[in-house]
Short mmCIF file of C-alpha atoms in Angstrom, two decimals:
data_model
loop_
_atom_site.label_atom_id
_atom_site.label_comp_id
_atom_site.label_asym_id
_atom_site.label_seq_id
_atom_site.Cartn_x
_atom_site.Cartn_y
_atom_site.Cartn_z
CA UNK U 203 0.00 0.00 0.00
CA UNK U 204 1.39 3.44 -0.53
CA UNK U 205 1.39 6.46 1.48
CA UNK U 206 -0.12 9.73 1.01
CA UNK U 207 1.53 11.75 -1.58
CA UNK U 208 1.84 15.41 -0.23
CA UNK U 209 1.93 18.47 -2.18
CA UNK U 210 1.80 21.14 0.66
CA UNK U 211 2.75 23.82 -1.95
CA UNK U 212 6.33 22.41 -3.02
CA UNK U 213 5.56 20.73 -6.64
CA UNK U 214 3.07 18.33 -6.30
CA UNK U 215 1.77 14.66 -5.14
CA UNK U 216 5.25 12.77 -4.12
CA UNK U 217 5.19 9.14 -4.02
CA UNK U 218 5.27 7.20 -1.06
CA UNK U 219 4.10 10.08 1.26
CA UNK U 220 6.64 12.44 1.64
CA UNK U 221 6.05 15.55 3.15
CA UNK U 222 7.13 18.28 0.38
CA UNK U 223 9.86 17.92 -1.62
CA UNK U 224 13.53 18.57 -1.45
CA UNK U 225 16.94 17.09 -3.76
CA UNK U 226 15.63 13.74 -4.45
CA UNK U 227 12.17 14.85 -6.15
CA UNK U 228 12.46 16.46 -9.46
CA UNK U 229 13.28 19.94 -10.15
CA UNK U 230 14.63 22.39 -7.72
CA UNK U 231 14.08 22.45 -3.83
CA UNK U 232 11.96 25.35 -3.62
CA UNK U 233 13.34 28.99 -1.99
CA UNK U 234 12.70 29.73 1.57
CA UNK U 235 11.66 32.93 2.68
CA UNK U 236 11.28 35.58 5.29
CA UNK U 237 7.60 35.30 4.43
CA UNK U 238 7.81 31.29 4.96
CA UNK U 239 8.96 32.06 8.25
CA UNK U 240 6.21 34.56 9.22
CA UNK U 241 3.45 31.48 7.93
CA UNK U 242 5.44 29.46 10.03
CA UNK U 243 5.15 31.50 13.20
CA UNK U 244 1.75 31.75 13.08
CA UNK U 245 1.23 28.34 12.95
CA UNK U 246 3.56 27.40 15.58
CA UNK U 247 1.89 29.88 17.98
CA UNK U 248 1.02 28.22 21.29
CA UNK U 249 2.50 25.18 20.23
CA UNK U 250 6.61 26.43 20.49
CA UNK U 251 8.49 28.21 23.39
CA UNK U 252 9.97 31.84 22.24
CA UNK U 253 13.31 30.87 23.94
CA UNK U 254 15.11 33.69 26.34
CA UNK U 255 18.18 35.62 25.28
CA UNK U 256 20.49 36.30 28.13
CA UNK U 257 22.80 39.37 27.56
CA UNK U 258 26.08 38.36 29.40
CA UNK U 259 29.87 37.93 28.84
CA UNK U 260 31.94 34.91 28.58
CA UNK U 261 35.59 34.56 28.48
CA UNK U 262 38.08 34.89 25.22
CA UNK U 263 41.88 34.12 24.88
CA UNK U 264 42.10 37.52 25.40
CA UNK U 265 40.00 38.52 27.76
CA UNK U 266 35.96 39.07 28.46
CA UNK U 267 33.58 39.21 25.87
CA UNK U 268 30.23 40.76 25.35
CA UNK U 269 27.77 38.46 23.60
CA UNK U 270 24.13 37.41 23.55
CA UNK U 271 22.95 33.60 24.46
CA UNK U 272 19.62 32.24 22.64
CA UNK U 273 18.91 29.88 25.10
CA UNK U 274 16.68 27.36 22.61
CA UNK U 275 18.00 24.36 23.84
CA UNK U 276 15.25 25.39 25.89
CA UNK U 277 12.80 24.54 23.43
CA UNK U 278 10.45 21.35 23.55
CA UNK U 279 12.65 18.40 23.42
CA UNK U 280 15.89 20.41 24.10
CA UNK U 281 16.32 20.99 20.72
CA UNK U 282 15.27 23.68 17.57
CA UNK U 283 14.10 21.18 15.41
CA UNK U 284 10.67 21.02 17.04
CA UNK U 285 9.50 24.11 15.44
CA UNK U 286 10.75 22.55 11.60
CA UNK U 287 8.80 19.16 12.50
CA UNK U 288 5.53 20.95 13.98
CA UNK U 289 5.57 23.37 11.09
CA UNK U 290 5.92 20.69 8.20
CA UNK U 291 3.40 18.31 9.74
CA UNK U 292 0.76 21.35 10.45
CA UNK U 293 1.33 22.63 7.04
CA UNK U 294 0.77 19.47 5.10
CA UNK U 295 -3.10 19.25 3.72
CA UNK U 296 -2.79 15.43 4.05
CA UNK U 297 -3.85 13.54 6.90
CA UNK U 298 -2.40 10.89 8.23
CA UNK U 299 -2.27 8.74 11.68
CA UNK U 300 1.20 7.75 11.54
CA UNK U 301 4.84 10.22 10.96
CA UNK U 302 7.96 8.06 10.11
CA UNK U 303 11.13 9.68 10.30
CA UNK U 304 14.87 8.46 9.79
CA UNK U 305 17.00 9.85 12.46
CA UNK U 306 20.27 9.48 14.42
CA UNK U 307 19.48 12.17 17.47
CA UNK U 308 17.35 15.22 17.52
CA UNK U 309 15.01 15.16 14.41
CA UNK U 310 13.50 11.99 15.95
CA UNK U 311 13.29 13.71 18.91
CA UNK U 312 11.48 16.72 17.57
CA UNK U 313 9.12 14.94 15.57
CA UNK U 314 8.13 12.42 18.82
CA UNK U 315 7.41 15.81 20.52
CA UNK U 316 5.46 16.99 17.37
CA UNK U 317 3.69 14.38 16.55
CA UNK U 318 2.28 13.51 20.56
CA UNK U 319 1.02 17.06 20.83
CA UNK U 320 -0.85 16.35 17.17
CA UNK U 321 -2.31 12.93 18.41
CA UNK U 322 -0.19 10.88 15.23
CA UNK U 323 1.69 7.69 15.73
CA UNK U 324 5.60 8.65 15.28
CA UNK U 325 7.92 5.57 14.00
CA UNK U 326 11.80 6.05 14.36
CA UNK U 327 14.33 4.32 12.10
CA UNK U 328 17.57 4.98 13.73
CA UNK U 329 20.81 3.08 12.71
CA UNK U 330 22.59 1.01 15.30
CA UNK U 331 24.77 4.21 15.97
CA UNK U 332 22.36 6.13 17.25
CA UNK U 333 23.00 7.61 20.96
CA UNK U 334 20.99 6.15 23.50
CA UNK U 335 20.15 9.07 25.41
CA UNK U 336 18.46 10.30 22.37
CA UNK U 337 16.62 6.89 21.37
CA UNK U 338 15.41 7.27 25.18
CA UNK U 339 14.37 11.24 25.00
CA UNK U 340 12.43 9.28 21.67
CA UNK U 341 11.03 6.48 23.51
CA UNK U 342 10.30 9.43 25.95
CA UNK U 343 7.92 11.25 24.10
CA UNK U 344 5.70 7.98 22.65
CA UNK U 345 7.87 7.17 19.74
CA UNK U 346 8.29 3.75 18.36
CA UNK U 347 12.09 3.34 17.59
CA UNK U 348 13.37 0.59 15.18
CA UNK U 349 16.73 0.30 14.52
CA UNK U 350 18.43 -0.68 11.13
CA UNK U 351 21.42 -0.64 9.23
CA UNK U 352 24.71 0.78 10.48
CA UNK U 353 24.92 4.03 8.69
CA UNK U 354 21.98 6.94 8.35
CA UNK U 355 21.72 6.33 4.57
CA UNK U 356 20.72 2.69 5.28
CA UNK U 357 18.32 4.10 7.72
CA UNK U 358 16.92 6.85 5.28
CA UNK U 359 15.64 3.82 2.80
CA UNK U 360 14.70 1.67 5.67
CA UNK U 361 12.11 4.57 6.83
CA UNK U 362 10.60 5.09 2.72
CA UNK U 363 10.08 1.71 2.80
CA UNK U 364 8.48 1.28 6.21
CA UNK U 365 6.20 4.40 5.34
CA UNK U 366 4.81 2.89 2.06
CA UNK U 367 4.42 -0.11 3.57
CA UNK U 368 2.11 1.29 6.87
CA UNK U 369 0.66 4.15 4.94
CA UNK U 370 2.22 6.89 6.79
CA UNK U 371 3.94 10.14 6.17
CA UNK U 372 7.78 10.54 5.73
CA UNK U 373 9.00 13.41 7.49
CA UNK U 374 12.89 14.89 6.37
CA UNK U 375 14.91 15.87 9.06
CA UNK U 376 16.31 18.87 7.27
CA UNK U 377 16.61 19.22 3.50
CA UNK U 378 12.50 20.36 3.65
CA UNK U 379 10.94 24.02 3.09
CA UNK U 380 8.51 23.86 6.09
CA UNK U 381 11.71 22.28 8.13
CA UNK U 382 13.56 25.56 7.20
CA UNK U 383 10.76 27.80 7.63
CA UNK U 384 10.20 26.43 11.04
CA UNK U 385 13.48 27.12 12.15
CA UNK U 386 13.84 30.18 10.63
CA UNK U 387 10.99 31.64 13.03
CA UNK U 388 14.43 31.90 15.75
CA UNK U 389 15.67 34.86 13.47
CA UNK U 390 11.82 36.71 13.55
CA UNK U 391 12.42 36.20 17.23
CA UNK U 392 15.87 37.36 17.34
CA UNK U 393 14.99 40.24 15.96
CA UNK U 394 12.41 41.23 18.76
CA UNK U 395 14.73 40.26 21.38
CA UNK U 396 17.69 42.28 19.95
CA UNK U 397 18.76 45.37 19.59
CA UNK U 398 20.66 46.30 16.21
CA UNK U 399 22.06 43.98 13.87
CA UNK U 400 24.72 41.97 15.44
CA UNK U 401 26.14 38.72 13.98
CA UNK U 402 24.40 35.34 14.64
CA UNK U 403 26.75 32.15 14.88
CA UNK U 404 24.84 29.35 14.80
CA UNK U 405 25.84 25.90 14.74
CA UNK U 406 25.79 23.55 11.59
CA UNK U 407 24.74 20.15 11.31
CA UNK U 408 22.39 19.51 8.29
CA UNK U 409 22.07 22.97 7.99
CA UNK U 410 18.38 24.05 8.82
CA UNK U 411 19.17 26.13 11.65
CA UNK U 412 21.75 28.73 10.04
CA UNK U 413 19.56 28.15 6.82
CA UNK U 414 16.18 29.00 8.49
CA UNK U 415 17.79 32.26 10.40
CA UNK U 416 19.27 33.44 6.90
CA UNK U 417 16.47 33.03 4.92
CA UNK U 418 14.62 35.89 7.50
CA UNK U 419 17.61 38.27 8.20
CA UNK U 420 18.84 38.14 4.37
CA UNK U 421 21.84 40.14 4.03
CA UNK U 422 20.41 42.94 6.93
CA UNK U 423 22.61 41.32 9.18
CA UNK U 424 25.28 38.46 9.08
CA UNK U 425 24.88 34.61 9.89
CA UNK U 426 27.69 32.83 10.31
CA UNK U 427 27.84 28.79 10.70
CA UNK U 428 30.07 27.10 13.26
CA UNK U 429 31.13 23.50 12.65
CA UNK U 430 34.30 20.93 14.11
CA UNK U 431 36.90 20.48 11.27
CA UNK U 432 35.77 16.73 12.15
CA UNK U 433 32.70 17.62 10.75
CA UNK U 434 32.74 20.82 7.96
CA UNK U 435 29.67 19.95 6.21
CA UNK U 436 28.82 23.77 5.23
CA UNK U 437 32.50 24.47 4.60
CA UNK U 438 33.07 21.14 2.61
CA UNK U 439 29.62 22.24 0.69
CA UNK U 440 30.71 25.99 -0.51
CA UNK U 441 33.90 24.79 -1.82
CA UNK U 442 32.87 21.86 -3.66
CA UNK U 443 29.32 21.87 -3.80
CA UNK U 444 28.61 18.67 -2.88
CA UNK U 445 24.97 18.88 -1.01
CA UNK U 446 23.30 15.77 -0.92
CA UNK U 447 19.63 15.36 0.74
CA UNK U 448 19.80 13.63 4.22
CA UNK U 449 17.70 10.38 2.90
CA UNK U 450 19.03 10.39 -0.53
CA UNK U 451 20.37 7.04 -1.31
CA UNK U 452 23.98 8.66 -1.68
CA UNK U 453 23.70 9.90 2.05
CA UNK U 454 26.22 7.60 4.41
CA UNK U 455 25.65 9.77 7.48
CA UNK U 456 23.95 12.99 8.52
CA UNK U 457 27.01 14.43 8.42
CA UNK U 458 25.83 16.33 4.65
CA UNK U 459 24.81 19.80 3.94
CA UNK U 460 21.16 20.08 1.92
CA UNK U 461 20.34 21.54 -0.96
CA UNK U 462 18.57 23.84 0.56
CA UNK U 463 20.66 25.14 2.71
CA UNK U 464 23.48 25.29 0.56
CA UNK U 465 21.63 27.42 -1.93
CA UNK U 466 20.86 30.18 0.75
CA UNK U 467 24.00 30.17 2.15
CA UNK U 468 25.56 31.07 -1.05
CA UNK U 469 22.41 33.53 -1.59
CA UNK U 470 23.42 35.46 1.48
CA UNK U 471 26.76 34.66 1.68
CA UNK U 472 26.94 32.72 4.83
CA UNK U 473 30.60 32.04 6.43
CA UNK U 474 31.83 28.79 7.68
CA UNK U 475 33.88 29.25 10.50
CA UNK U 476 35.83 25.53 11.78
CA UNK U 477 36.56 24.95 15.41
CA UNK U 478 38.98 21.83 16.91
CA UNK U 479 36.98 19.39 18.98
CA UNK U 480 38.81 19.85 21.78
CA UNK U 481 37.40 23.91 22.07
CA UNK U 482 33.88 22.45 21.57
CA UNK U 483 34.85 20.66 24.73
CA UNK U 484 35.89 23.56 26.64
CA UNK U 485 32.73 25.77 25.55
CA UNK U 486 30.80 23.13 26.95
CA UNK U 487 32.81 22.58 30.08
CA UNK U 488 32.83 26.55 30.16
CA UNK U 489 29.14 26.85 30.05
CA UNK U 490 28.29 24.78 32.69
CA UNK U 491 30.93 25.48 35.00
CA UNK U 492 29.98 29.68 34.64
CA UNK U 493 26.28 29.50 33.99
CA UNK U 494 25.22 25.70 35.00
CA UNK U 495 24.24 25.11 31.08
CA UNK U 496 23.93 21.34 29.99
CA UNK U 497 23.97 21.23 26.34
CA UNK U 498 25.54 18.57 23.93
CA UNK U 499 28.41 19.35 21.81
CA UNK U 500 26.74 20.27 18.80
CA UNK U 501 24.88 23.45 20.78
CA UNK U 502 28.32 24.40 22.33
CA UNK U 503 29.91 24.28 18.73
CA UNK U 504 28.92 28.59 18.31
CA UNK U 505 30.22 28.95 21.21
CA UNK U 506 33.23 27.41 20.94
CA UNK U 507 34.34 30.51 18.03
CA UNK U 508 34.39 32.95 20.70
CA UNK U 509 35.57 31.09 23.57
CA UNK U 510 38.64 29.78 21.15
CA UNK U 511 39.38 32.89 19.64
CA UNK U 512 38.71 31.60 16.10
CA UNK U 513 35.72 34.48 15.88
CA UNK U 514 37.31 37.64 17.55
CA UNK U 515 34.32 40.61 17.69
CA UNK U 516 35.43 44.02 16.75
CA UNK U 517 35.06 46.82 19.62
CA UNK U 518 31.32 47.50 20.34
CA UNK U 519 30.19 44.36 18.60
CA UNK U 520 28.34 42.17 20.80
CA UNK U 521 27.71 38.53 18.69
CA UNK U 522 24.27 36.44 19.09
CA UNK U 523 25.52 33.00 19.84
CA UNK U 524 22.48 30.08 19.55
CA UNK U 525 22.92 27.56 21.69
CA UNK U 526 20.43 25.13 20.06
CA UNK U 527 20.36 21.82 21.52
CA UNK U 528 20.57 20.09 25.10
CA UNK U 529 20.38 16.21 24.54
CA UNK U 530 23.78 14.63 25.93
CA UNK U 531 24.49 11.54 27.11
CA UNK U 532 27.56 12.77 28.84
CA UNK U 533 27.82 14.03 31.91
CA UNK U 534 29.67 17.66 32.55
CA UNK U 535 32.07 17.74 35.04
#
C-alpha cells in the first residue's frame, strides 16, 4: 500500500508520502523565505516556546567578551528542530495517523514531541549508531524506535520503505521548506529580542538552523555557521558543492549539507567558521561550569568561536551566539 503523496505547496503529489519535496524529487528544492517564516510562526503559535536571550559575557583568549545567548535548547525536546517538524506536519493538507522519520538524534526527537502534541503515531528508524540518550528522550515522548542498518543512509531507505508499507507520512529531518521555515521563526524572534544587527553564529549540522535564520535576516545582518573540522559539512559544501539530501540514497551519514541550505547560504553569503573538537569541549565545560548550562556538543559548537578565539568581535560588537540543543548523554564535570 502506498502512502499519502503530499503536495503542501512544493511541486506536487510525491510518491510514497513524503512531506514536500527537497533534492531527491524532481526539479529544484523550492526557496525559503522571510515570508515562509512569518506562515510558520503563526502556525507554531502556542505550540513552540519563544526561547530567552540572556545578555552576558563569557571569556576569550584575550580577555571578556560581550555576547548574547539564545537559550533554545530550551525549546520542547531540548532541541530547535521542534518548530521545523511541527511546522511541516501542520502545514501538510494530508492527513495521516502515523509520521515516520529516519534519524540518528534530535530530528527523531522533535518529531516524537510533534507528533504527541498532534495525536499521530511517530515511528523512528535509527541506525545502530544512534545515541541512546536520544533513542530514550524518543522512547520518551511515545515514539516507536526501530533500529536498522549501520549508517543513516541505510536508515533513510529503511524509513521510505516502512512508510509505504504502513501508509504513513515521511517526514525529512532537514533538507524540507517547512523544516527551514520552522526554524527560521528563531531569526523573527531574534529580531524582537535584539537590539541592532549583530552577527548570529549558529551551529551547523544539516544545515536548517543557520539556513532558516538566513532566509529571515537576508543580508540585513550576518549569519555565520560554526562546525568541528571533524565535521565541515557547510564548509566542505561551498567549496565543492557537494549537497546531498539527508535520505538520498547517496547519504552515508547525517554528516551532509542540503540543498537547501546550501543554496541560501551562497544567496546570502553565509561564512563557515571551523573549530577543533577539543574547544567544543571547553565551551561546553565553560558553560556549565559559569552558567550551569547542559547542552551537547553540537549546541556548544557557536560557542566554541568565541571562547577559542577563532571568531574575535570588533570593539562594540556584541555577537548572538544560539545555543540550540541540550540532549547529551555525557555528563559535565
Amino acid at each position: 500500500m502506498s502512502g499519502p503523496g503530499i503536495g503542501a505547496g512544493f511541486g506536487g503529489s510525491v510518491p510514497g508520502g513524503v512531506v514536500g519535496s527537497g533534492p531527491d524529487d524532481a526539479g529544484p528544492p523550492r526557496r525559503v523565505s522571510r515570508s515562509d517564516a512569518r506562515e510558520a510562526r503563526k502556525r507554531l503559535a502556542g505550540r513552540i516556546r519563544k526561547t530567552p536571550v540572556l545578555h552576558t559575557s563569557i571569556a576569550g583568549p584575550d580577555g571578556p567578551v560581550p555576547v548574547t545567548l539564545k537559550l533554545e535548547y530550551l525549546q520542547h525536546g531540548g532541541t530547535f528542530k521542534v518548530r521545523g517538524s511541527l511546522n511541516a506536519l501542520l502545514e501538510s493538507p494530508v492527513s495521516a495517523g502515523e509520521v515516520v522519520i529516519a534519524s540518528d538524534g534530535n530530528a527523531g526527537i522533535a518529531t516524537a514531541v510533534a507528533t504527541a502534541q498532534l495525536g499521530k503515531a511517530c515511528t523512528v528508524v535509527v541506525p545502530e549508531s544512534a545515541p541512546h540518550t536520544k533513542v530514550a528522550a524518543m522512547w520518551s515522548h511515545g515514539a516507536e524506535v526501530v533500529w536498522h542498518g549501520t549508517t543513516y543512509g541505510e536508515a533513510c531507505r529503511h524509513a521510505a520503505d516502512l512508510a509505504t508499507e504502513r501508509g504513513a507520512l515521511l517526514l525529512r529531518a532537514d533538507d524540507l521548506p517547512a523544516v527551514v521555515a520552522g526554524a527560521g521563526v528563531v531569526g523573527l524572534e531574534l529580531e524582537e529580542q535584539v537590539r541592532g544587527r549583530p552577527p548570529v553564529l549558529i551551529s551547523v549540522g544539516g544545515g536548517g538552523l543557520v539556513a532558516g535564520v538566513a532566509s529571515v535576516l537576508g543580508r540585513r545582518q550576518q549569519v555565520i555557521g560554526v562546525e568541528p573540522v571533524g565535521y565541515p559539512a557547510l564548509h566542505t559544501a561551498l567549496e565543492t558543492d557537494p549537497a546531498v539530501g539527508p535520505c538520498s540514497p547517496d547519504a552515508a551519514h547525517a554528516h551532509r549539507i542540503g540543498a537547501i541550505a546550501l543554496g541560501i547560504a551562497r544567496r546570502y553569503d553565509i561564512r563557515s567558521l571551523l573549530v577543533a573538537d577539543d574547544a567544543v569541549v571547553a565551551a561546553r565545560e565553560y558553560l556549565w561550569r559559569e552558567f550551569r548550562i547542559v547542552v551537547e556538543a553540537t549546541g556548544a559548537t557557536a560557542l566554541a568561536a568565541v571562547h577559542s578565539g577563532v571568531y574575535v568581535p570588533p570593539p562594540g560588537e556584541r555577537p548572538v551566539i544560539v545555543l540550540c540543543s541540550a540532549n547529551t548523554e555525557h555528563v559535565v564535570q
